[in-house]
C-alpha positions as a printed Julia matrix, in Angstrom:
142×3 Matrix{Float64}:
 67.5   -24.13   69.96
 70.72  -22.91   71.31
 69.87  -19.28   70.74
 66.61  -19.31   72.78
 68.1   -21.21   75.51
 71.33  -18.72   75.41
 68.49  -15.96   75.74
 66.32  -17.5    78.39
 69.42  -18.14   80.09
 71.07  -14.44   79.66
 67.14  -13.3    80.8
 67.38  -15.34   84.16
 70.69  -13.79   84.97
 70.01  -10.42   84.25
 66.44  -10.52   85.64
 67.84   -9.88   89.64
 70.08   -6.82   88.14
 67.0    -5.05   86.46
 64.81   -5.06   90.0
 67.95   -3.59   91.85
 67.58   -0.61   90.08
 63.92   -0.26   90.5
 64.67    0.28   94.81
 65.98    2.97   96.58
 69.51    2.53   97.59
 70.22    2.13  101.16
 70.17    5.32  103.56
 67.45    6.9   101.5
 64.73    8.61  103.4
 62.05    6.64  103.11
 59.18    9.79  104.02
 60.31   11.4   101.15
 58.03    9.12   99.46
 55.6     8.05  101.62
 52.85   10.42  102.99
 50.27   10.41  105.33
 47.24   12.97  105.5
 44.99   13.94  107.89
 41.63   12.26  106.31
 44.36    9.1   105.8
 45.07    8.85  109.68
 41.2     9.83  110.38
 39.97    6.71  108.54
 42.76    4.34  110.25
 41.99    6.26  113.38
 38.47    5.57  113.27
 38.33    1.93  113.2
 39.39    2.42  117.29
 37.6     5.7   118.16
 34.44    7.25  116.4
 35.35   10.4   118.44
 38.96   10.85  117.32
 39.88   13.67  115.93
 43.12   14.55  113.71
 44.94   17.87  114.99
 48.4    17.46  113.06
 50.79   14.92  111.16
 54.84   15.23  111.71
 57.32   12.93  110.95
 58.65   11.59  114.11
 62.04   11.77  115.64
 62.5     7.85  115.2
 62.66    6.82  111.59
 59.24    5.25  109.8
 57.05    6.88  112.33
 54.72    9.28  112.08
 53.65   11.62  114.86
 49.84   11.96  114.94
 48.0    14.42  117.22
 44.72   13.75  118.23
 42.22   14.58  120.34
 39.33   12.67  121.8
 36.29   13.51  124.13
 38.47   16.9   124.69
 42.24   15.25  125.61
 44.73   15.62  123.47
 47.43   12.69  122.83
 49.77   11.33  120.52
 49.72    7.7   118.47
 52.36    6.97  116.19
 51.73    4.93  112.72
 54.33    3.7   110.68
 55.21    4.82  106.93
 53.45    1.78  105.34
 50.33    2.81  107.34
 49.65   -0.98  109.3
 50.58   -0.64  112.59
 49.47    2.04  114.93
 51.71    2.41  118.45
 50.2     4.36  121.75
 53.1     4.85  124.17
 55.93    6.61  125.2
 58.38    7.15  123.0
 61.92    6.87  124.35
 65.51    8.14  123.36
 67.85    5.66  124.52
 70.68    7.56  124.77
 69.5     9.99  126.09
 67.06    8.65  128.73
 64.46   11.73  127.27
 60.55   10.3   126.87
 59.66   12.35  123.71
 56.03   11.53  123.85
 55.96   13.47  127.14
 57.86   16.31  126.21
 55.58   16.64  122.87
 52.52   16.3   124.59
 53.72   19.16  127.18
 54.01   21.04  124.07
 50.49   20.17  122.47
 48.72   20.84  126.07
 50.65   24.15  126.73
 48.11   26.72  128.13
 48.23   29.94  127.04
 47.44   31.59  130.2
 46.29   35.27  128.71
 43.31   33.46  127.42
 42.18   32.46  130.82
 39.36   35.02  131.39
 40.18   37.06  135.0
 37.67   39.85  134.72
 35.18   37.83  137.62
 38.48   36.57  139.37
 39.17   36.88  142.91
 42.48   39.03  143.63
 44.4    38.69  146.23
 47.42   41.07  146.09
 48.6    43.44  143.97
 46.47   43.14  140.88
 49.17   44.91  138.51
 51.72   42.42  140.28
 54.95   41.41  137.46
 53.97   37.3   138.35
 50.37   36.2   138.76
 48.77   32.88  140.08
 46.19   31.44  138.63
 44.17   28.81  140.84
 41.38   26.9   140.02
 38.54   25.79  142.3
 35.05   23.72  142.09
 33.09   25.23  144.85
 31.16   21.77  144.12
């Protein structure tokens, strides 16, 4: 009787012990092991917009966030969704310290337009059409 309560006993104690060892120690980066794929973020996605669509996934500058780019009905945006994939956050993203919106400077980046692409061959020139600096304006006659 003695020896299988000494065991149950040494069992209880040691139980706590055993689980430490089965979670990452503090400081570990917790994206190493959690991912998040484009279909992934699609499905989630979906369940607030049929027409969203998934242009990239980067882990975001604040820890246990991921940076999702999306675009829907032709704007692009960002949402962020955290590593264990349940909440979903559509905002500005803010560095304290250093006062710097990082949702706005990302999305400059994601809407950048690259301007040689912008057909001029029925354009109206005004100037010097081999000019070093050009202007582009756009107007709806409408």
């Amino acid at each position: 009787m003695n020896r299988i309560f000494f065991f149950f006993a040494i069992t209880f104690l040691l139980l706590p012990v055993s689980y430490s060892f089965g979670f990452p120690t503090k400081g570990q980066d917790c994206s190493k092991c959690h991912t998040l794929k484009k279909d992934e973020a699609s499905t989630l996605l979906k369940n607030f917009d049929q027409n969203i669509k998934v242009l990239n996934i980067n882990k975001s500058t604040a820890k246990y966030l991921w940076e999702v780019s999306i675009e829907s009905n032709g704007k692009k945006g960002l949402v962020y969704i955290d590593l264990p994939k349940k909440h979903l956050f559509s905002g500005s993203l803010i560095e304290i310290k250093g006062k710097k919106n990082l949702t706005q400077e990302r999305l400059s980046d994601i809407n950048k337009v690259n301007v040689s692409r912008i057909p001029l061959k029925d354009a109206l020139v005004m100037g010097d059409k081999n000019a070093r600096h050009k202007v582009i304006v756009f107007d709806d006659p409408d």
